[in-house]
Structure formats: C-alpha cells, structure tokens
PDB file of C-alpha atoms in Angstrom:
ATOM      1  CA  PHE A   1      11.049  -4.585   8.004  1.00  0.00           C
ATOM      2  CA  PRO A   2       9.116  -7.303   6.165  1.00  0.00           C
ATOM      3  CA  ARG A   3       5.949  -6.501   8.176  1.00  0.00           C
ATOM      4  CA  LEU A   4       5.509  -3.072   9.705  1.00  0.00           C
ATOM      5  CA  ALA A   5       2.463  -1.773  11.597  1.00  0.00           C
ATOM      6  CA  LEU A   6       2.221   1.966  12.266  1.00  0.00           C
ATOM      7  CA  GLY A   7      -0.440   3.537  14.426  1.00  0.00           C
ATOM      8  CA  LEU A   8      -0.984   7.269  14.215  1.00  0.00           C
ATOM      9  CA  PRO A   9      -3.894   9.378  15.430  1.00  0.00           C
ATOM     10  CA  ARG A  10      -6.239  11.086  13.014  1.00  0.00           C
ATOM     11  CA  GLY A  11      -4.738  14.185  11.454  1.00  0.00           C
ATOM     12  CA  PHE A  12      -1.070  13.185  11.837  1.00  0.00           C
ATOM     13  CA  GLY A  13      -0.371  12.733   8.121  1.00  0.00           C
ATOM     14  CA  LYS A  14      -0.623   8.960   7.652  1.00  0.00           C
ATOM     15  CA  THR A  15      -1.603   9.230   4.008  1.00  0.00           C
ATOM     16  CA  THR A  16       1.123  11.788   3.296  1.00  0.00           C
ATOM     17  CA  VAL A  17       3.742   9.520   4.879  1.00  0.00           C
ATOM     18  CA  ILE A  18       2.587   6.631   2.693  1.00  0.00           C
ATOM     19  CA  LYS A  19       2.657   8.756  -0.469  1.00  0.00           C
ATOM     20  CA  LEU A  20       6.239   9.798   0.275  1.00  0.00           C
ATOM     21  CA  PHE A  21       7.168   6.174   1.018  1.00  0.00           C
ATOM     22  CA  ILE A  22       5.733   5.033  -2.329  1.00  0.00           C
ATOM     23  CA  LEU A  23       7.608   7.812  -4.118  1.00  0.00           C
ATOM     24  CA  TYR A  24      10.787   6.681  -2.346  1.00  0.00           C
ATOM     25  CA  CYS A  25      10.190   3.059  -3.442  1.00  0.00           C
ATOM     26  CA  ILE A  26       9.770   4.151  -7.072  1.00  0.00           C
ATOM     27  CA  LEU A  27      12.774   6.471  -7.163  1.00  0.00           C
ATOM     28  CA  TYR A  28      15.333   4.759  -4.925  1.00  0.00           C
ATOM     29  CA  THR A  29      14.610   1.026  -4.709  1.00  0.00           C
ATOM     30  CA  ASP A  30      14.287  -1.902  -7.083  1.00  0.00           C
ATOM     31  CA  ARG A  31      10.696  -2.655  -6.026  1.00  0.00           C
ATOM     32  CA  ARG A  32       8.434  -3.401  -8.961  1.00  0.00           C
ATOM     33  CA  PHE A  33       4.831  -3.785  -7.808  1.00  0.00           C
ATOM     34  CA  ILE A  34       3.263  -1.575  -5.160  1.00  0.00           C
ATOM     35  CA  LEU A  35      -0.271  -2.517  -4.124  1.00  0.00           C
ATOM     36  CA  ILE A  36      -2.255   0.027  -2.110  1.00  0.00           C
ATOM     37  CA  MET A  37      -5.313  -1.178  -0.216  1.00  0.00           C
ATOM     38  CA  SER A  38      -7.596   1.289   1.576  1.00  0.00           C
ATOM     39  CA  ALA A  39     -11.034   1.177   3.145  1.00  0.00           C
ATOM     40  CA  THR A  40     -12.469   2.185  -0.237  1.00  0.00           C
ATOM     41  CA  ALA A  41     -11.195   1.840  -3.786  1.00  0.00           C
ATOM     42  CA  GLY A  42     -11.734   5.587  -4.219  1.00  0.00           C
ATOM     43  CA  HIS A  43      -9.239   6.369  -1.467  1.00  0.00           C
ATOM     44  CA  ALA A  44      -6.622   4.076  -3.045  1.00  0.00           C
ATOM     45  CA  VAL A  45      -7.227   5.718  -6.441  1.00  0.00           C
ATOM     46  CA  ASN A  46      -6.709   9.158  -4.874  1.00  0.00           C
ATOM     47  CA  ILE A  47      -3.347   8.040  -3.490  1.00  0.00           C
ATOM     48  CA  ILE A  48      -2.284   6.752  -6.918  1.00  0.00           C
ATOM     49  CA  SER A  49      -3.353  10.051  -8.491  1.00  0.00           C
ATOM     50  CA  ASP A  50      -1.277  12.031  -5.997  1.00  0.00           C
ATOM     51  CA  ILE A  51       1.759   9.786  -6.622  1.00  0.00           C
ATOM     52  CA  ALA A  52       1.384  10.472 -10.358  1.00  0.00           C
ATOM     53  CA  ASP A  53       1.252  14.213  -9.624  1.00  0.00           C
ATOM     54  CA  MET A  54       4.428  13.942  -7.538  1.00  0.00           C
ATOM     55  CA  LEU A  55       6.211  12.074 -10.344  1.00  0.00           C
ATOM     56  CA  ASP A  56       5.082  14.821 -12.747  1.00  0.00           C
ATOM     57  CA  GLU A  57       6.784  17.555 -10.707  1.00  0.00           C
ATOM     58  CA  PRO A  58       9.431  19.413 -12.773  1.00  0.00           C
ATOM     59  CA  ASN A  59      12.173  18.743 -10.198  1.00  0.00           C
ATOM     60  CA  ILE A  60      11.473  14.990 -10.196  1.00  0.00           C
ATOM     61  CA  LYS A  61      11.472  14.916 -14.018  1.00  0.00           C
ATOM     62  CA  ALA A  62      14.709  16.921 -14.194  1.00  0.00           C
ATOM     63  CA  VAL A  63      16.560  14.563 -11.845  1.00  0.00           C
ATOM     64  CA  PHE A  64      14.991  11.161 -12.624  1.00  0.00           C
ATOM     65  CA  GLY A  65      13.430  11.572 -16.069  1.00  0.00           C
ATOM     66  CA  ASP A  66       9.864  11.522 -17.328  1.00  0.00           C
ATOM     67  CA  TRP A  67       8.112   8.446 -15.972  1.00  0.00           C
ATOM     68  CA  ARG A  68       5.311   8.820 -18.525  1.00  0.00           C
ATOM     69  CA  THR A  69       7.702   8.057 -21.425  1.00  0.00           C
ATOM     70  CA  GLY A  70       7.563   4.348 -20.605  1.00  0.00           C
ATOM     71  CA  MET A  71       3.836   4.237 -19.793  1.00  0.00           C
ATOM     72  CA  GLU A  72       2.147   0.960 -20.730  1.00  0.00           C
ATOM     73  CA  LYS A  73      -1.099   1.235 -18.778  1.00  0.00           C
ATOM     74  CA  ASP A  74      -2.594   4.387 -17.341  1.00  0.00           C
ATOM     75  CA  THR A  75      -5.924   3.927 -15.562  1.00  0.00           C
ATOM     76  CA  GLN A  76      -7.169   5.262 -12.250  1.00  0.00           C
ATOM     77  CA  GLU A  77      -6.599   1.894 -10.565  1.00  0.00           C
ATOM     78  CA  VAL A  78      -3.344   0.832 -12.254  1.00  0.00           C
ATOM     79  CA  LYS A  79      -0.260   2.631 -13.497  1.00  0.00           C
ATOM     80  CA  LYS A  80       2.229   0.381 -15.307  1.00  0.00           C
ATOM     81  CA  PHE A  81       5.366   1.952 -16.737  1.00  0.00           C
ATOM     82  CA  SER A  82       9.038   1.316 -17.482  1.00  0.00           C
ATOM     83  CA  PHE A  83      11.221   3.554 -15.347  1.00  0.00           C
ATOM     84  CA  ARG A  84      14.858   3.491 -14.300  1.00  0.00           C
ATOM     85  CA  GLY A  85      15.532   0.123 -15.914  1.00  0.00           C
ATOM     86  CA  ARG A  86      12.544  -1.777 -14.551  1.00  0.00           C
ATOM     87  CA  THR A  87       8.805  -2.104 -14.942  1.00  0.00           C
ATOM     88  CA  VAL A  88       6.923  -0.407 -12.099  1.00  0.00           C
ATOM     89  CA  ILE A  89       3.302  -1.176 -11.284  1.00  0.00           C
ATOM     90  CA  ILE A  90       1.186   0.817  -8.849  1.00  0.00           C
ATOM     91  CA  ALA A  91      -2.266  -0.620  -8.220  1.00  0.00           C
ATOM     92  CA  GLY A  92      -5.014   0.192  -5.744  1.00  0.00           C
ATOM     93  CA  LEU A  93      -8.174  -1.404  -4.456  1.00  0.00           C
ATOM     94  CA  GLY A  94     -10.628  -1.224  -1.607  1.00  0.00           C
ATOM     95  CA  ALA A  95     -10.785  -3.428   1.467  1.00  0.00           C
ATOM     96  CA  GLY A  96     -12.185  -6.839   0.666  1.00  0.00           C
ATOM     97  CA  GLY A  97     -11.325  -6.390  -3.021  1.00  0.00           C
ATOM     98  CA  ASN A  98     -10.309  -9.248  -5.262  1.00  0.00           C
ATOM     99  CA  VAL A  99      -6.531  -9.770  -4.992  1.00  0.00           C
ATOM    100  CA  ARG A 100      -6.452 -13.515  -5.648  1.00  0.00           C
ATOM    101  CA  GLY A 101      -4.360 -14.275  -8.678  1.00  0.00           C
ATOM    102  CA  LEU A 102      -3.214 -10.649  -8.981  1.00  0.00           C
ATOM    103  CA  ASN A 103      -0.335 -10.913 -11.424  1.00  0.00           C
ATOM    104  CA  LEU A 104       0.592  -8.063 -13.771  1.00  0.00           C
ATOM    105  CA  LYS A 105       3.575  -8.229 -16.143  1.00  0.00           C
ATOM    106  CA  ASN A 106       4.424 -11.575 -14.497  1.00  0.00           C
ATOM    107  CA  GLU A 107       4.865  -9.789 -11.180  1.00  0.00           C
ATOM    108  CA  ARG A 108       3.075 -10.049  -7.879  1.00  0.00           C
ATOM    109  CA  PRO A 109       3.157  -7.269  -5.274  1.00  0.00           C
ATOM    110  CA  ASP A 110       6.514  -6.847  -3.558  1.00  0.00           C
ATOM    111  CA  VAL A 111       5.200  -3.902  -1.517  1.00  0.00           C
ATOM    112  CA  MET A 112       1.734  -4.158   0.045  1.00  0.00           C
ATOM    113  CA  ILE A 113       0.315  -1.152   1.823  1.00  0.00           C
ATOM    114  CA  PHE A 114      -2.795  -1.328   3.969  1.00  0.00           C
ATOM    115  CA  GLU A 115      -3.533   2.373   4.408  1.00  0.00           C
ATOM    116  CA  ASP A 116      -6.491   3.239   6.629  1.00  0.00           C
ATOM    117  CA  VAL A 117      -8.050  -0.068   5.590  1.00  0.00           C
ATOM    118  CA  GLN A 118     -10.214  -0.183   8.732  1.00  0.00           C
ATOM    119  CA  LYS A 119     -12.792   2.523   9.425  1.00  0.00           C
ATOM    120  CA  ARG A 120     -13.858   3.356  12.962  1.00  0.00           C
ATOM    121  CA  GLU A 121     -17.282   1.753  12.470  1.00  0.00           C
ATOM    122  CA  ASP A 122     -15.526  -1.440  11.334  1.00  0.00           C
ATOM    123  CA  ALA A 123     -13.289  -1.407  14.423  1.00  0.00           C
ATOM    124  CA  GLU A 124     -16.350  -1.265  16.664  1.00  0.00           C
ATOM    125  CA  SER A 125     -17.897  -4.412  15.163  1.00  0.00           C
ATOM    126  CA  LYS A 126     -16.288  -7.746  16.051  1.00  0.00           C
ATOM    127  CA  VAL A 127     -17.876  -9.487  13.045  1.00  0.00           C
ATOM    128  CA  VAL A 128     -16.796  -6.841  10.516  1.00  0.00           C
ATOM    129  CA  SER A 129     -13.347  -6.485  12.067  1.00  0.00           C
ATOM    130  CA  ASP A 130     -12.730 -10.236  12.122  1.00  0.00           C
ATOM    131  CA  SER A 131     -13.844 -10.528   8.503  1.00  0.00           C
ATOM    132  CA  LEU A 132     -11.550  -7.684   7.411  1.00  0.00           C
ATOM    133  CA  TYR A 133      -8.615  -9.107   9.374  1.00  0.00           C
ATOM    134  CA  LYS A 134      -9.193 -12.551   7.867  1.00  0.00           C
ATOM    135  CA  TRP A 135      -9.270 -11.029   4.347  1.00  0.00           C
ATOM    136  CA  MET A 136      -6.074  -9.100   5.048  1.00  0.00           C
ATOM    137  CA  ILE A 137      -4.082 -12.007   6.507  1.00  0.00           C
ATOM    138  CA  GLY A 138      -5.684 -14.936   4.685  1.00  0.00           C
ATOM    139  CA  THR A 139      -6.322 -13.500   1.213  1.00  0.00           C
ATOM    140  CA  ALA A 140      -4.576 -10.201   0.483  1.00  0.00           C
ATOM    141  CA  MET A 141      -1.208 -11.016   2.044  1.00  0.00           C
ATOM    142  CA  LYS A 142      -1.144 -14.390   0.257  1.00  0.00           C
ATOM    143  CA  ALA A 143      -1.103 -12.549  -3.107  1.00  0.00           C
ATOM    144  CA  LYS A 144       2.439 -11.280  -2.440  1.00  0.00           C
ATOM    145  CA  SER A 145       5.504 -11.943  -4.539  1.00  0.00           C
ATOM    146  CA  PRO A 146       7.124 -15.303  -3.757  1.00  0.00           C
ATOM    147  CA  LYS A 147      10.549 -13.610  -3.900  1.00  0.00           C
ATOM    148  CA  ARG A 148       9.996 -10.962  -1.221  1.00  0.00           C
ATOM    149  CA  CYS A 149       7.399  -8.542   0.028  1.00  0.00           C
ATOM    150  CA  MET A 150       7.296  -5.671   2.452  1.00  0.00           C
ATOM    151  CA  THR A 151       3.890  -5.232   4.068  1.00  0.00           C
ATOM    152  CA  VAL A 152       2.982  -1.943   5.735  1.00  0.00           C
ATOM    153  CA  PHE A 153      -0.168  -1.469   7.804  1.00  0.00           C
ATOM    154  CA  ILE A 154      -0.816   2.136   8.759  1.00  0.00           C
ATOM    155  CA  GLY A 155      -3.972   3.138  10.538  1.00  0.00           C
ATOM    156  CA  ASN A 156      -5.714   5.009  13.293  1.00  0.00           C
ATOM    157  CA  MET A 157      -5.314   3.923  16.891  1.00  0.00           C
ATOM    158  CA  TYR A 158      -8.919   2.998  17.641  1.00  0.00           C
ATOM    159  CA  PRO A 159      -9.582   2.301  21.335  1.00  0.00           C
ATOM    160  CA  THR A 160     -11.613  -0.835  20.635  1.00  0.00           C
ATOM    161  CA  PRO A 161     -10.773  -4.481  21.266  1.00  0.00           C
ATOM    162  CA  ASN A 162     -11.595  -5.241  17.597  1.00  0.00           C
ATOM    163  CA  SER A 163      -8.998  -2.871  16.125  1.00  0.00           C
ATOM    164  CA  ILE A 164      -6.748  -4.576  13.561  1.00  0.00           C
ATOM    165  CA  LEU A 165      -3.855  -2.425  14.760  1.00  0.00           C
ATOM    166  CA  ARG A 166      -4.371  -3.859  18.262  1.00  0.00           C
ATOM    167  CA  LYS A 167      -4.298  -7.392  16.801  1.00  0.00           C
ATOM    168  CA  LEU A 168      -1.075  -6.658  14.912  1.00  0.00           C
ATOM    169  CA  LYS A 169       0.451  -5.167  18.046  1.00  0.00           C
ATOM    170  CA  ALA A 170      -0.021  -8.526  19.767  1.00  0.00           C
ATOM    171  CA  ASN A 171       1.410 -10.440  16.776  1.00  0.00           C
ATOM    172  CA  SER A 172       5.134 -11.187  17.190  1.00  0.00           C
ATOM    173  CA  GLN A 173       5.648 -11.385  13.406  1.00  0.00           C
ATOM    174  CA  TRP A 174       5.031  -7.637  13.008  1.00  0.00           C
ATOM    175  CA  THR A 175       7.312  -4.726  13.905  1.00  0.00           C
ATOM    176  CA  LYS A 176       5.138  -2.112  15.571  1.00  0.00           C
ATOM    177  CA  PHE A 177       5.351   1.629  16.151  1.00  0.00           C
TER     178      PHE A 177
END
C-alpha cells in the first residue's frame, strides 16, 4: 500500500505495531530511509531508541549481524548505518518539524510514518487540525523519495469532525483500516 491509514483506539498497541513494522523494513526489505513523525520529537526519539534496542537483541545479532558495525551517525534523532548491503537511515521529528530538503546520504524518505501525530486537543480544534493536516500533506509528504515511498498514518480514532484520520478515511487515495 503506498498510502495506508490505520485507526486504533487508545491502548491497542499502535506504537508497538509501528516499531515491529520498522524492524521488518530494516531486516527484510530494501527500504533505505525511514522517517518517523509523531506529535512530539521526544516521542519519535523514543521509538528510534526502542528500534535500536530491538536491533541490539542477541537473537537479531546472531541471525542478521551487528548493525552497529556499520554505524556512521548515532544521535537520538538520526541513526545512519550500513547494514545488509545498503545504507539505512532512521530519523524522527515532531509534528510541524522541518522536513523540507531532508536529504541524508543522497536519500529521501522511502518510508514515512505518521505515528500519533495528532493529539486529542489538536483534533478538537479546526484551526490546529487544518494546519497539521496541511503540513502533513503539503510539506512532509512532499519530502518523500522521488523513486517510491510508503506512507503510513496510524492514530487514535477521535470522534471529532477535525480528526485527520477522518479526513484520510474520506480520501480515495488512501487505503484505510
């Protein structure tokens, strides 16, 4: 699915599902640049940290090798490393962050994940919600790789007319669950 929108209630493991999906992309696909966008930069950084912990597991290292051997950049916001014959970049930022011109190692994101990018308070405000939606569609998604990009939006099912998930549900270009 080039554009996938998933709506799950609070407490149903949205973040865990995304972490496992990112791990899958690193281990089993040829994707090179995974960009994680959350409501706050801190939340995106926490996801990156947990992915690093998963890659550090002894079973993962025994089967796939030590991902840290090819480490080029290791910050909270960006992990850039050579692994399984390709350069892999994992980056994270908060909603509304600066993604214009994002280009690392001559790569642009080929996986974009909007994980809990809209908070409930934001979904209740038409002005805030419209601004966030415009940033997502008009700025963030334009920073994708020109070759291909899978975009995943996963969020809470807020019962408000300003919910981004509700807007994506009405958009025929998105596959929705």
